[in-house]
Coordinates of C-alpha atoms in Angstrom, one line a residue:
Chain A
X1 CA 15.9 -82.7 -74.2
X2 CA 13.0 -84.9 -74.6
X3 CA 11.9 -84.9 -70.6
X4 CA 11.9 -80.9 -71.0
X5 CA 9.4 -80.9 -73.8
X6 CA 7.3 -82.8 -71.8
X7 CA 7.7 -81.2 -68.7
X8 CA 6.6 -78.1 -71.0
X9 CA 3.6 -80.0 -72.7
X10 CA 2.4 -80.5 -68.8
X11 CA 2.7 -76.8 -67.9
X12 CA 1.1 -75.5 -70.9
X13 CA -1.9 -78.1 -70.8
X14 CA -3.0 -76.5 -67.7
X15 CA -4.9 -74.2 -68.8
X16 CA -6.6 -76.1 -71.4
X17 CA -7.4 -78.7 -68.7
X18 CA -8.6 -76.5 -66.6
X19 CA -11.5 -74.9 -68.9
X20 CA -12.1 -78.3 -70.4
X21 CA -13.4 -79.4 -67.0
X22 CA -15.3 -76.2 -66.6
X23 CA -16.9 -76.8 -69.7
X24 CA -17.6 -80.1 -69.5
X25 CA -19.6 -79.9 -65.9
X26 CA -21.2 -76.9 -67.9
X27 CA -22.2 -79.4 -70.8
X28 CA -23.0 -82.1 -68.5
X29 CA -25.6 -80.2 -67.2
X30 CA -26.9 -79.1 -70.5
X31 CA -25.2 -75.6 -70.9
X32 CA -23.0 -74.7 -73.6
X33 CA -21.0 -71.7 -72.9
X34 CA -18.2 -71.0 -76.0
X35 CA -17.5 -68.1 -73.7
X36 CA -14.6 -69.6 -72.1
X37 CA -11.5 -67.7 -74.3
X38 CA -13.2 -64.6 -72.5
X39 CA -13.3 -65.6 -69.3
X40 CA -9.7 -66.8 -69.3
X41 CA -9.0 -63.6 -70.7
X42 CA -11.0 -61.9 -68.1
X43 CA -8.9 -64.1 -64.9
X44 CA -5.7 -63.3 -66.5
X45 CA -6.3 -60.1 -66.1
X46 CA -8.3 -59.7 -63.1
X47 CA -6.0 -62.0 -60.7
X48 CA -2.9 -59.4 -61.3
X49 CA -5.2 -56.5 -61.4
X50 CA -6.6 -57.7 -57.5
X51 CA -2.9 -58.0 -56.2
X52 CA -1.7 -55.2 -57.7
X53 CA -4.3 -52.9 -55.8
X54 CA -4.1 -54.9 -52.6
X55 CA -0.2 -54.7 -52.9
X56 CA -0.8 -51.0 -53.3
X57 CA -3.8 -50.5 -50.4
X58 CA -1.8 -52.5 -47.5
X59 CA 2.0 -52.4 -48.8
X60 CA 3.8 -55.4 -48.6
X61 CA 1.8 -56.9 -45.2
X62 CA 1.1 -60.0 -47.0
X63 CA 2.8 -63.1 -46.3
X64 CA 4.6 -64.0 -49.9
X65 CA 2.3 -67.0 -50.8
X66 CA -0.7 -65.2 -50.4
X67 CA -0.5 -63.0 -52.8
X68 CA -0.9 -65.5 -55.5
X69 CA -3.5 -67.4 -53.7
X70 CA -5.7 -63.9 -53.5
X71 CA -5.0 -63.4 -57.1
X72 CA -6.7 -66.9 -57.9
X73 CA -9.4 -66.3 -55.5
X74 CA -10.4 -62.7 -57.4
X75 CA -9.9 -64.6 -60.7
X76 CA -12.6 -67.0 -59.2
X77 CA -14.7 -64.5 -58.3
X78 CA -14.5 -62.5 -61.6
X79 CA -15.7 -66.0 -63.2
X80 CA -18.1 -66.8 -61.1
X81 CA -20.1 -63.2 -61.7
X82 CA -19.5 -64.1 -65.4
X83 CA -21.0 -67.4 -64.8
X84 CA -24.1 -66.3 -63.2
X85 CA -25.0 -63.9 -65.9
X86 CA -24.3 -66.4 -69.0
X87 CA -26.0 -69.1 -66.0
X88 CA -29.1 -66.7 -65.5
X89 CA -30.0 -66.2 -69.4
X90 CA -29.3 -69.8 -70.2
X91 CA -31.6 -70.8 -67.7
X92 CA -33.8 -68.9 -66.0
X93 CA -34.1 -66.2 -69.1
X94 CA -34.1 -69.2 -71.2
X95 CA -32.0 -66.9 -73.6
X96 CA -29.5 -68.1 -76.6
X97 CA -26.3 -69.3 -75.1
X98 CA -24.4 -69.2 -78.1
X99 CA -25.0 -65.6 -78.5
X100 CA -24.0 -65.2 -75.0
X101 CA -21.1 -67.3 -75.5
X102 CA -19.7 -64.7 -78.3
X103 CA -21.0 -61.8 -76.3
X104 CA -18.7 -62.7 -73.5
X105 CA -15.9 -62.9 -75.4
X106 CA -16.3 -59.7 -77.2
X107 CA -16.7 -58.3 -73.6
X108 CA -13.4 -59.7 -72.3
X109 CA -11.5 -58.8 -75.3
X110 CA -12.5 -55.2 -75.0
X111 CA -12.6 -55.1 -71.1
X112 CA -9.6 -56.7 -70.7
X113 CA -7.8 -54.0 -73.6
X114 CA -9.4 -51.4 -72.0
X115 CA -8.8 -52.3 -68.3
X116 CA -4.6 -52.7 -69.1
X117 CA -4.6 -49.0 -70.5
X118 CA -6.8 -47.8 -67.3
X119 CA -5.3 -49.3 -64.5
X120 CA -1.4 -49.6 -66.0
X121 CA -1.9 -46.7 -68.5
X122 CA 0.1 -49.4 -70.9
X123 CA -1.1 -50.3 -74.0
X124 CA -2.1 -54.4 -73.5
X125 CA 1.2 -55.6 -72.0
X126 CA 2.1 -55.5 -68.3
X127 CA 4.9 -57.7 -66.3
X128 CA 3.7 -60.0 -63.4
X129 CA 5.6 -58.6 -60.4
X130 CA 7.6 -61.6 -59.0
X131 CA 5.7 -61.9 -55.5
X132 CA 2.6 -62.6 -56.8
X133 CA 3.9 -65.3 -59.5
X134 CA 2.3 -68.9 -58.9
X135 CA 4.7 -72.2 -58.8
X136 CA 2.9 -73.6 -62.2
X137 CA 3.4 -77.3 -61.2
X138 CA 1.2 -76.6 -58.0
X139 CA -1.8 -75.9 -60.2
X140 CA -0.9 -78.4 -62.5
X141 CA -1.3 -80.7 -59.6
X142 CA -4.4 -79.6 -58.7
X143 CA -6.3 -79.1 -62.0
X144 CA -4.6 -82.9 -62.4
X145 CA -6.6 -83.9 -58.9
X146 CA -9.7 -82.0 -59.8
X147 CA -9.7 -84.1 -63.2
X148 CA -9.9 -87.0 -61.2
X149 CA -12.8 -85.5 -58.4
X150 CA -14.8 -84.7 -61.2
X151 CA -14.3 -88.0 -63.1
X152 CA -15.5 -89.7 -59.3
X153 CA -18.6 -86.6 -59.1
X154 CA -20.1 -87.1 -62.5
X155 CA -19.6 -90.8 -63.0
X156 CA -19.8 -92.2 -59.0
X157 CA -22.2 -89.7 -57.1
X158 CA -25.5 -89.7 -56.7
X159 CA -24.7 -85.5 -57.6
X160 CA -23.5 -86.3 -61.2
X161 CA -26.4 -88.6 -61.9
X162 CA -28.3 -85.4 -61.5
X163 CA -26.1 -82.8 -63.6
X164 CA -26.1 -85.5 -65.9
X165 CA -29.9 -86.1 -66.2
X166 CA -29.6 -82.5 -66.7
X167 CA -28.4 -82.3 -69.8
X168 CA -29.7 -85.4 -71.0
X169 CA -33.0 -85.7 -70.0
X170 CA -34.0 -82.7 -68.3
X171 CA -37.5 -83.4 -68.6
X172 CA -37.1 -86.6 -66.6
X173 CA -34.9 -85.1 -64.2
X174 CA -37.7 -82.6 -63.3
X175 CA -40.5 -85.1 -63.1
X176 CA -38.3 -87.0 -60.0
X177 CA -37.9 -83.4 -58.3
X178 CA -34.4 -82.0 -59.6
X179 CA -34.6 -78.5 -59.8
X180 CA -33.0 -78.1 -63.5
X181 CA -32.3 -74.8 -64.0
X182 CA -30.5 -74.0 -60.4
X183 CA -28.3 -77.3 -61.2
X184 CA -27.7 -76.0 -65.2
X185 CA -26.8 -72.6 -62.8
X186 CA -24.6 -73.4 -60.4
X187 CA -22.8 -75.8 -63.0
X188 CA -22.3 -72.5 -65.1
X189 CA -20.9 -70.6 -61.9
X190 CA -18.2 -73.2 -60.9
X191 CA -17.6 -74.4 -64.6
X192 CA -17.0 -70.4 -65.7
X193 CA -14.7 -69.9 -62.5
X194 CA -12.3 -72.9 -63.6
X195 CA -12.2 -71.1 -67.2
X196 CA -11.1 -68.1 -65.1
X197 CA -8.6 -70.0 -63.4
X198 CA -6.9 -71.2 -66.3
X199 CA -6.5 -67.9 -67.5
X200 CA -5.0 -66.4 -64.3
X201 CA -3.1 -69.9 -64.6
X202 CA -1.4 -68.1 -67.4
X203 CA -0.5 -64.6 -66.3
X204 CA 0.6 -64.8 -62.9
X205 CA 2.2 -68.7 -63.2
X206 CA 2.9 -69.6 -66.8
X207 CA 3.7 -66.6 -68.6
X208 CA 4.1 -64.1 -66.1
X209 CA 2.2 -61.3 -68.1
X210 CA -1.1 -59.7 -69.1
X211 CA -1.1 -59.0 -72.2
X212 CA -4.7 -58.5 -74.1
X213 CA -4.5 -61.3 -76.1
X214 CA -3.0 -63.6 -73.5
X215 CA -5.5 -66.7 -73.9
X216 CA -4.5 -66.5 -77.9
X217 CA -7.4 -69.2 -78.8
X218 CA -6.6 -71.5 -76.0
X219 CA -10.5 -71.4 -74.6
X220 CA -11.6 -71.9 -78.2
X221 CA -8.8 -75.2 -78.1
X222 CA -10.7 -76.4 -74.8
X223 CA -14.1 -76.5 -76.5
X224 CA -12.0 -78.6 -78.8
X225 CA -11.4 -80.7 -76.2
X226 CA -14.3 -80.8 -74.7
X227 CA -15.2 -83.1 -78.0
X228 CA -12.1 -85.0 -78.0
X229 CA -12.9 -86.2 -74.3
X230 CA -16.2 -86.7 -75.1
X231 CA -17.4 -84.9 -72.3
X232 CA -15.0 -86.9 -69.9
X233 CA -12.9 -85.7 -67.6
X234 CA -10.1 -88.3 -67.3
X235 CA -10.1 -88.1 -71.1
X236 CA -9.8 -84.5 -71.1
X237 CA -6.2 -85.1 -69.0
X238 CA -5.2 -87.2 -72.1
X239 CA -6.6 -84.5 -74.7
X240 CA -5.4 -81.6 -72.8
X241 CA -1.8 -82.9 -72.6
X242 CA -2.1 -83.5 -76.3
X243 CA -2.7 -80.4 -77.3
X244 CA -0.4 -79.0 -74.2
X245 CA 2.2 -81.1 -76.5
X246 CA 1.8 -78.8 -79.5
X247 CA 1.9 -75.5 -77.8
X248 CA 4.7 -76.3 -76.1
X249 CA 6.2 -77.9 -79.2
X250 CA 5.6 -74.8 -80.9
X251 CA 7.5 -72.6 -78.4
X252 CA 10.3 -75.2 -78.3
X253 CA 10.8 -75.4 -82.1
X254 CA 10.8 -71.2 -81.8
X255 CA 13.7 -71.3 -79.4
X256 CA 15.3 -74.1 -81.5
X257 CA 15.5 -72.0 -84.2
X258 CA 14.2 -74.4 -86.6
X259 CA 11.5 -72.0 -88.7
X260 CA 10.3 -68.3 -88.0
X261 CA 8.1 -67.7 -84.8
X262 CA 5.4 -67.6 -87.3
X263 CA 5.0 -70.8 -88.7
X264 CA 5.7 -72.4 -85.0
X265 CA 2.7 -70.5 -83.4
X266 CA 0.2 -71.9 -85.8
X267 CA 1.3 -75.3 -84.9
X268 CA -1.4 -75.8 -82.3
X269 CA -4.1 -74.4 -84.1
X270 CA -3.5 -76.4 -87.1
X271 CA -2.9 -79.8 -84.8
X272 CA -6.6 -78.9 -83.3
X273 CA -8.5 -78.6 -86.4
X274 CA -6.3 -82.2 -87.3
X275 CA -7.8 -83.9 -84.1
X276 CA -10.9 -82.4 -84.3
X277 CA -11.3 -83.5 -87.8
X278 CA -10.2 -86.9 -87.0
X279 CA -11.9 -87.9 -84.0
X280 CA -15.6 -86.1 -83.8
X281 CA -17.3 -88.5 -85.6
X282 CA -17.0 -90.6 -82.3
X283 CA -18.2 -88.1 -80.1
X284 CA -21.8 -87.9 -78.5
X285 CA -22.7 -84.9 -76.7
X286 CA -25.3 -84.4 -74.2
X287 CA -28.8 -84.7 -76.0
X288 CA -30.0 -81.7 -74.1
X289 CA -27.1 -79.3 -73.8
X290 CA -27.6 -76.1 -75.2
X291 CA -31.4 -75.9 -75.1
X292 CA -33.2 -73.7 -72.3
X293 CA -35.6 -76.1 -70.1
X294 CA -39.2 -75.1 -69.6
X295 CA -41.8 -76.6 -67.8
X296 CA -44.6 -77.0 -69.9
Chain B
X1 CA -34.7 -67.4 -88.0
X2 CA -34.9 -66.6 -84.3
X3 CA -33.4 -62.9 -84.6
X4 CA -36.1 -62.1 -86.6
X5 CA -38.5 -61.7 -83.3
X6 CA -36.8 -59.1 -81.9
X7 CA -38.8 -56.1 -82.2
X8 CA -36.7 -52.9 -82.7
X9 CA -37.9 -51.4 -79.3
X10 CA -35.9 -54.4 -77.5
X11 CA -33.1 -53.7 -79.7
X12 CA -33.1 -49.9 -78.5
X13 CA -33.8 -51.4 -74.7
X14 CA -30.6 -53.6 -74.8
X15 CA -28.7 -50.2 -76.4
X16 CA -29.3 -48.1 -73.7
X17 CA -29.0 -50.2 -71.0
X18 CA -25.2 -51.2 -72.6
X19 CA -24.7 -47.9 -72.5
X20 CA -25.2 -47.2 -69.0
X21 CA -23.7 -50.3 -67.8
X22 CA -20.7 -48.8 -69.8
X23 CA -21.3 -45.5 -67.9
X24 CA -20.5 -47.2 -65.2
X25 CA -17.5 -49.0 -65.9
X26 CA -16.5 -46.4 -67.1
X27 CA -16.8 -44.2 -63.8
X28 CA -15.7 -47.3 -61.5
X29 CA -12.4 -46.7 -63.7
X30 CA -12.0 -43.4 -63.5
X31 CA -13.0 -42.0 -66.6
X32 CA -15.8 -39.3 -67.3
X33 CA -18.7 -41.1 -68.6
X34 CA -20.6 -37.7 -69.9
X35 CA -17.5 -36.5 -71.6
X36 CA -16.9 -39.7 -72.6
X37 CA -20.2 -40.6 -74.6
X38 CA -20.6 -36.8 -75.8
X39 CA -17.1 -37.1 -77.8
X40 CA -18.2 -40.6 -78.8
X41 CA -21.6 -40.3 -80.2
X42 CA -22.4 -36.7 -80.9
X43 CA -18.8 -35.1 -82.0
X44 CA -18.7 -37.3 -85.1
X45 CA -21.9 -35.4 -86.7
X46 CA -20.3 -32.3 -86.1
X47 CA -18.3 -32.1 -88.6
X48 CA -19.1 -33.0 -92.1
X49 CA -15.0 -34.9 -92.3
X50 CA -15.8 -36.8 -89.2
X51 CA -19.4 -38.3 -90.5
X52 CA -17.7 -39.2 -93.6
X53 CA -14.6 -41.0 -91.9
X54 CA -17.4 -42.9 -89.8
X55 CA -19.1 -43.8 -92.6
X56 CA -15.9 -45.2 -94.0
X57 CA -15.4 -47.0 -91.0
X58 CA -18.8 -49.0 -91.6
X59 CA -17.8 -50.3 -94.7
X60 CA -16.0 -52.9 -93.9
X61 CA -18.2 -53.5 -90.8
X62 CA -20.8 -53.9 -93.3
X63 CA -19.3 -56.7 -95.5
X64 CA -18.2 -59.1 -92.7
X65 CA -21.6 -58.5 -91.0
X66 CA -23.2 -59.9 -94.1
X67 CA -21.0 -62.9 -93.5
X68 CA -21.9 -63.4 -90.0
X69 CA -25.8 -62.5 -90.9
X70 CA -25.4 -64.7 -93.7
X71 CA -24.3 -67.8 -91.6
X72 CA -27.1 -66.7 -89.2
X73 CA -29.6 -67.6 -91.5
X74 CA -27.8 -71.2 -92.9
X75 CA -28.0 -72.0 -89.4
X76 CA -24.3 -71.5 -89.1
X77 CA -22.0 -69.3 -86.3
X78 CA -19.6 -68.5 -88.6
X79 CA -17.1 -66.4 -87.0
X80 CA -14.6 -67.0 -89.5
X81 CA -14.5 -63.0 -91.1
X82 CA -12.2 -62.0 -89.6
X83 CA -9.3 -64.5 -90.7
X84 CA -10.9 -64.2 -94.4
X85 CA -10.5 -60.0 -93.7
X86 CA -6.7 -61.0 -93.2
X87 CA -6.2 -63.1 -96.1
X88 CA -8.4 -60.6 -98.4
X89 CA -6.0 -57.8 -97.3
X90 CA -2.9 -60.3 -98.3
X91 CA -4.1 -60.8 -101.4
X92 CA -4.3 -57.1 -102.4
X93 CA -0.7 -57.0 -101.0
X94 CA 0.4 -59.4 -103.6
X95 CA -0.9 -57.9 -106.3
X96 CA 0.5 -54.7 -105.2
X97 CA 4.1 -56.8 -105.0
X98 CA 3.2 -58.3 -108.9
X99 CA 1.6 -55.1 -110.6
X100 CA 2.8 -52.0 -110.5
X101 CA 0.6 -50.9 -112.5
X102 CA -3.6 -50.3 -112.7
X103 CA -3.7 -54.0 -113.2
X104 CA -3.2 -54.5 -109.6
X105 CA -6.8 -53.6 -108.9
X106 CA -8.9 -56.4 -110.8
X107 CA -5.5 -58.7 -109.5
X108 CA -6.1 -57.7 -105.7
X109 CA -9.8 -58.7 -106.4
X110 CA -8.9 -61.7 -108.1
X111 CA -6.0 -62.9 -105.4
X112 CA -7.9 -61.6 -102.1
X113 CA -11.4 -62.9 -103.0
X114 CA -10.0 -66.6 -103.9
X115 CA -7.4 -66.4 -100.8
X116 CA -10.8 -65.7 -98.1
X117 CA -12.9 -68.4 -100.4
X118 CA -9.9 -71.1 -100.1
X119 CA -9.7 -70.0 -96.0
X120 CA -13.4 -70.8 -95.6
X121 CA -13.8 -73.7 -97.4
X122 CA -11.8 -75.6 -94.5
X123 CA -14.5 -75.2 -91.8
X124 CA -16.8 -75.9 -94.5
X125 CA -15.7 -79.0 -95.4
X126 CA -15.0 -80.2 -91.9
X127 CA -18.2 -79.6 -91.0
X128 CA -19.9 -81.5 -94.1
X129 CA -17.9 -84.3 -93.7
X130 CA -16.9 -84.5 -90.3
X131 CA -19.5 -82.5 -88.5
X132 CA -16.7 -80.2 -86.9
X133 CA -18.6 -77.2 -85.1
X134 CA -17.5 -74.3 -87.2
X135 CA -16.9 -72.3 -84.2
X136 CA -14.0 -74.3 -83.1
X137 CA -13.0 -74.3 -87.0
X138 CA -13.5 -71.0 -87.7
X139 CA -11.4 -69.7 -84.4
X140 CA -8.6 -71.9 -85.6
X141 CA -8.6 -70.9 -89.2
X142 CA -8.6 -67.3 -87.6
X143 CA -5.2 -67.7 -85.8
X144 CA -3.7 -69.8 -88.5
X145 CA -4.4 -66.4 -91.1
X146 CA -3.0 -63.8 -88.1
X147 CA 0.7 -65.5 -88.3
X148 CA 0.3 -67.1 -92.0
X149 CA -0.4 -62.8 -93.2
X150 CA 2.0 -61.6 -90.2
X151 CA 5.1 -63.6 -91.6
X152 CA 3.9 -62.7 -95.7
X153 CA 4.2 -59.1 -94.7
X154 CA 7.2 -59.1 -92.4
X155 CA 9.0 -61.0 -95.4
X156 CA 8.3 -61.4 -98.4
X157 CA 5.8 -58.5 -99.0
X158 CA 7.6 -56.3 -96.4
X159 CA 8.1 -52.6 -97.5
X160 CA 12.0 -52.0 -97.3
X161 CA 11.5 -48.4 -96.8
X162 CA 8.7 -48.5 -94.3
X163 CA 9.4 -51.3 -92.0
X164 CA 5.9 -51.2 -90.2
X165 CA 4.0 -51.8 -93.2
X166 CA 3.9 -54.2 -96.7
X167 CA 4.3 -52.9 -100.4
X168 CA 1.9 -50.1 -101.4
X169 CA -0.7 -50.5 -103.7
X170 CA 0.9 -48.8 -106.5
X171 CA -1.0 -45.1 -107.4
X172 CA -2.4 -45.9 -110.2
X173 CA -4.3 -48.7 -108.8
X174 CA -5.7 -46.8 -105.5
X175 CA -9.0 -45.8 -104.8
X176 CA -9.2 -42.6 -103.8
X177 CA -11.6 -40.4 -101.5
X178 CA -13.9 -39.3 -103.9
X179 CA -14.2 -36.3 -101.4
X180 CA -10.9 -34.8 -101.2
X181 CA -9.9 -34.5 -97.4
X182 CA -11.9 -37.0 -96.2
X183 CA -11.5 -41.0 -96.2
X184 CA -14.7 -41.6 -98.3
X185 CA -13.8 -43.8 -100.8
X186 CA -15.8 -45.8 -103.1
X187 CA -15.5 -48.8 -100.6
X188 CA -18.2 -46.9 -98.9
X189 CA -20.8 -47.6 -101.6
X190 CA -19.7 -50.5 -102.6
X191 CA -19.9 -52.0 -99.4
X192 CA -23.7 -50.8 -99.4
X193 CA -24.8 -52.1 -102.7
X194 CA -23.1 -55.5 -101.5
X195 CA -25.6 -55.3 -99.1
X196 CA -28.6 -54.6 -101.1
X197 CA -27.7 -57.2 -103.9
X198 CA -27.7 -59.5 -100.8
X199 CA -31.0 -58.5 -100.2
X200 CA -32.2 -58.9 -103.3
X201 CA -30.3 -62.8 -103.7
X202 CA -31.9 -63.7 -100.4
X203 CA -35.4 -62.7 -101.1
X204 CA -35.5 -63.2 -104.7
X205 CA -33.6 -65.7 -105.9
X206 CA -33.6 -69.8 -105.7
X207 CA -30.2 -70.0 -103.5
X208 CA -30.9 -67.4 -101.2
X209 CA -34.4 -69.2 -100.5
X210 CA -32.5 -72.5 -100.2
X211 CA -29.9 -70.8 -97.7
X212 CA -33.1 -69.5 -95.9
X213 CA -34.9 -73.1 -95.7
X214 CA -32.0 -75.0 -94.8
X215 CA -31.5 -72.4 -92.0
X216 CA -35.0 -72.4 -90.4
X217 CA -35.2 -76.3 -90.9
X218 CA -32.9 -78.8 -92.4
X219 CA -35.3 -81.3 -92.2
X220 CA -37.9 -80.0 -94.2
X221 CA -35.4 -78.3 -96.9
X222 CA -34.8 -82.2 -97.5
X223 CA -38.0 -82.9 -97.8
X224 CA -38.5 -79.9 -100.5
X225 CA -35.4 -82.0 -102.6
X226 CA -33.0 -79.1 -101.1
X227 CA -29.9 -80.5 -99.5
X228 CA -29.1 -78.3 -96.7
X229 CA -24.8 -79.2 -97.1
X230 CA -24.7 -77.5 -100.1
X231 CA -26.6 -74.2 -98.6
X232 CA -24.1 -74.5 -96.1
X233 CA -21.0 -74.8 -98.6
X234 CA -22.9 -71.4 -100.4
X235 CA -22.9 -69.4 -97.5
X236 CA -19.2 -69.9 -96.4
X237 CA -18.5 -69.1 -99.6
X238 CA -20.5 -66.3 -100.2
X239 CA -19.4 -65.2 -97.0
X240 CA -15.7 -65.4 -97.5
X241 CA -16.3 -63.1 -100.8
X242 CA -18.0 -60.3 -99.2
X243 CA -14.9 -60.9 -96.0
X244 CA -12.4 -60.9 -98.5
X245 CA -14.3 -58.0 -100.3
X246 CA -13.7 -56.3 -96.9
X247 CA -9.9 -57.0 -97.1
X248 CA -8.9 -56.2 -100.1
X249 CA -10.5 -52.6 -99.9
X250 CA -9.1 -52.1 -96.3
X251 CA -5.8 -51.7 -98.5
X252 CA -6.6 -50.3 -101.9
X253 CA -9.2 -47.8 -100.6
X254 CA -8.1 -46.4 -97.7
X255 CA -6.0 -43.4 -97.1
X256 CA -3.5 -42.6 -96.1
X257 CA -1.1 -46.0 -96.6
X258 CA -2.4 -47.9 -99.3
X259 CA -1.0 -50.7 -97.3
X260 CA -1.1 -53.5 -94.6
X261 CA 0.7 -53.1 -91.3
X262 CA 2.3 -55.3 -90.2
X263 CA 0.7 -56.0 -87.1
X264 CA -2.6 -55.8 -88.9
X265 CA -3.8 -52.8 -87.3
X266 CA -5.9 -51.8 -90.2
X267 CA -7.9 -55.1 -90.5
X268 CA -7.9 -56.3 -86.6
X269 CA -11.1 -56.7 -85.5
X270 CA -13.5 -56.3 -88.2
X271 CA -14.8 -59.9 -88.6
X272 CA -15.4 -59.2 -85.0
X273 CA -17.4 -56.1 -85.3
X274 CA -19.0 -57.6 -88.1
X275 CA -20.8 -60.0 -85.5
X276 CA -22.5 -57.0 -83.4
X277 CA -23.8 -55.6 -86.7
X278 CA -25.2 -58.7 -87.9
X279 CA -27.1 -59.0 -84.4
X280 CA -27.9 -55.7 -84.2
X281 CA -29.0 -55.7 -88.0
X282 CA -31.4 -58.9 -86.8
X283 CA -29.5 -60.9 -89.5
X284 CA -31.1 -58.7 -92.3
X285 CA -28.7 -57.4 -94.8
X286 CA -30.3 -53.7 -94.9
X287 CA -30.1 -53.7 -91.0
X288 CA -26.5 -54.5 -90.9
X289 CA -26.4 -51.0 -93.2
X290 CA -28.0 -49.2 -90.4
X291 CA -26.1 -50.8 -87.3
X292 CA -22.8 -50.8 -89.4
X293 CA -22.8 -46.8 -89.8
X294 CA -24.1 -46.9 -85.9
X295 CA -20.5 -48.8 -85.2
X296 CA -18.8 -46.6 -87.6
X297 CA -20.4 -43.4 -85.4
X298 CA -19.0 -44.8 -82.3
X299 CA -15.5 -46.1 -83.7
X300 CA -14.8 -42.5 -85.3
X301 CA -16.3 -41.2 -81.8
X302 CA -14.0 -43.2 -80.0
X303 CA -10.9 -41.6 -81.4
X304 CA -12.5 -38.4 -80.3
X305 CA -13.3 -39.7 -76.8
X306 CA -9.6 -40.8 -76.6
X307 CA -8.5 -37.6 -77.5
X308 CA -10.5 -35.1 -75.7
X309 CA -11.9 -37.3 -72.6
X310 CA -8.7 -39.2 -72.4
X311 CA -10.6 -42.2 -72.6
X312 CA -9.4 -45.7 -73.8
X313 CA -10.3 -46.8 -77.6
X314 CA -11.0 -50.2 -76.6
X315 CA -14.1 -48.7 -74.4
X316 CA -16.1 -49.3 -77.4
X317 CA -15.5 -53.1 -77.7
X318 CA -16.5 -53.3 -74.2
X319 CA -20.2 -51.8 -74.9
X320 CA -20.4 -53.9 -78.3
X321 CA -20.1 -57.1 -75.9
X322 CA -22.7 -55.7 -73.4
X323 CA -25.0 -54.9 -76.2
X324 CA -24.6 -58.7 -77.1
X325 CA -25.0 -60.1 -74.5
X326 CA -28.1 -57.6 -73.7
X327 CA -29.4 -58.8 -77.2
X328 CA -29.1 -62.6 -75.9
X329 CA -31.6 -62.3 -73.0
X330 CA -34.0 -60.3 -75.6
X331 CA -33.5 -62.7 -78.1
X332 CA -35.7 -65.7 -76.1
X333 CA -38.7 -63.3 -75.1
X334 CA -41.2 -64.9 -77.4
X335 CA -43.9 -63.1 -78.1

């Protein structure tokens, strides 16, 4: 039984880990994106939408494993597009990054509810067909490898020094010839696509359904995890696993009939509050995060 | 606050551009933008009942808009209005359960506002003592409120006669329409008056001054002998009062059901609409009222849009997101 929960915890940790990794990359470069929740929603919606459309146009002409791959690709591209908008606002336009992030969340909540209705003609709930489903374990492996890779890039490579410099001291980075805004924009585009992938994982690998509230606060749990992990991809694995554990525990307690499902569903959010309250003291964000860079 | 540097011209440009992008999205997804916008923005003005209904929609948005605007002024991103609305509505339902007389009305206010303030105390205290980012904590509190209230209205406070609703406010305690045949109850003037009081409070009271100074510059505030922590606490608590009031009124002053839907349909999303209202209203209480009336018209219009043009109701929120996104761009434009 316990090994089942631990396995479930891993699967529940994947979206939180992917979104956290994306946010760490963005914030390390100096851009905060609280639109993770919206990006997840858009990814969860656009993946199945794209393969559904492709399936309709091509018929069953693609080899089976290519369908989920196409879904992930579509979600990543949508994430990149949104990341480009947010990144551009945050860098070249020197916009308010928090307001832009709030806007992404609001827009996504509306767009996905509207899109599900507009495309499938159902109110907020669409089953993902079997042929479009992916193996959640493959994504879990991908997320873990990515965490290691991102840790290596951020802390052991020249590129990592450049990215972190943009988030810590953009003035100095600029003085040694780094195009701060370009680095930030690229980090935001890639980071946002990871958050959208996290959403696609929810709909085509983990839950096999698209709903208008499929992300259910996981984007904000990922934001909390970034603080918990102290902006370190390796620690983010541990944090995501802890948050994933509470997510899995809530479903397990629900099926075990221990308490009403409304109570068990609260567990991840209560756990997040407690964890964040407990560890926040030692967390130190990148110094220039959230501040637009302007060369004077 | 930076918000105030926005010129009204910028806001109009953002609105216009948001509607243009919205039209493209609508066209791509196979709906008719012209007839949709017509029913969304023109139909509400074609009939007195529609217009009064739009004002009824605007009332709770004014109150949650004030919550967010007050947060902005204090330098906070308080996204907790949504959960506090749920708790306010729950308070009204609890009152209706225990009091089957006129006493249900004051009791609804007392319990609803107390629950909402309690809900905001958690992020406030976490922020002050542990430095927890209020964006994360208020969203977590929203979800905890969501499941708490759903559980409460499905169990103890369920209506045995109508399974999809909570117990109803007793008839004597209901705030019925001021103009028969409409949704226009005393909730509308109450919301506008609260906004006016908030304006006076922020502009002329000592605490209002403390809040504004703390938000503008916490370090300067300290040198004036103002404790920014207390301003944060005050902003959370006051914001919870208005959001809680919105929740109470959605139950006691909203025909025809005078109850809380089991899926929270009649309170869901009001907190998020408040964010849009506060942004559009430039964080100014009276601006929030104007913006909320605009959003109320859009919501009333969305009902007609769904019926007349077949365009899903949710499209309204797509436009709202676009408006805020464009405002984020505009805000930075320094003179």
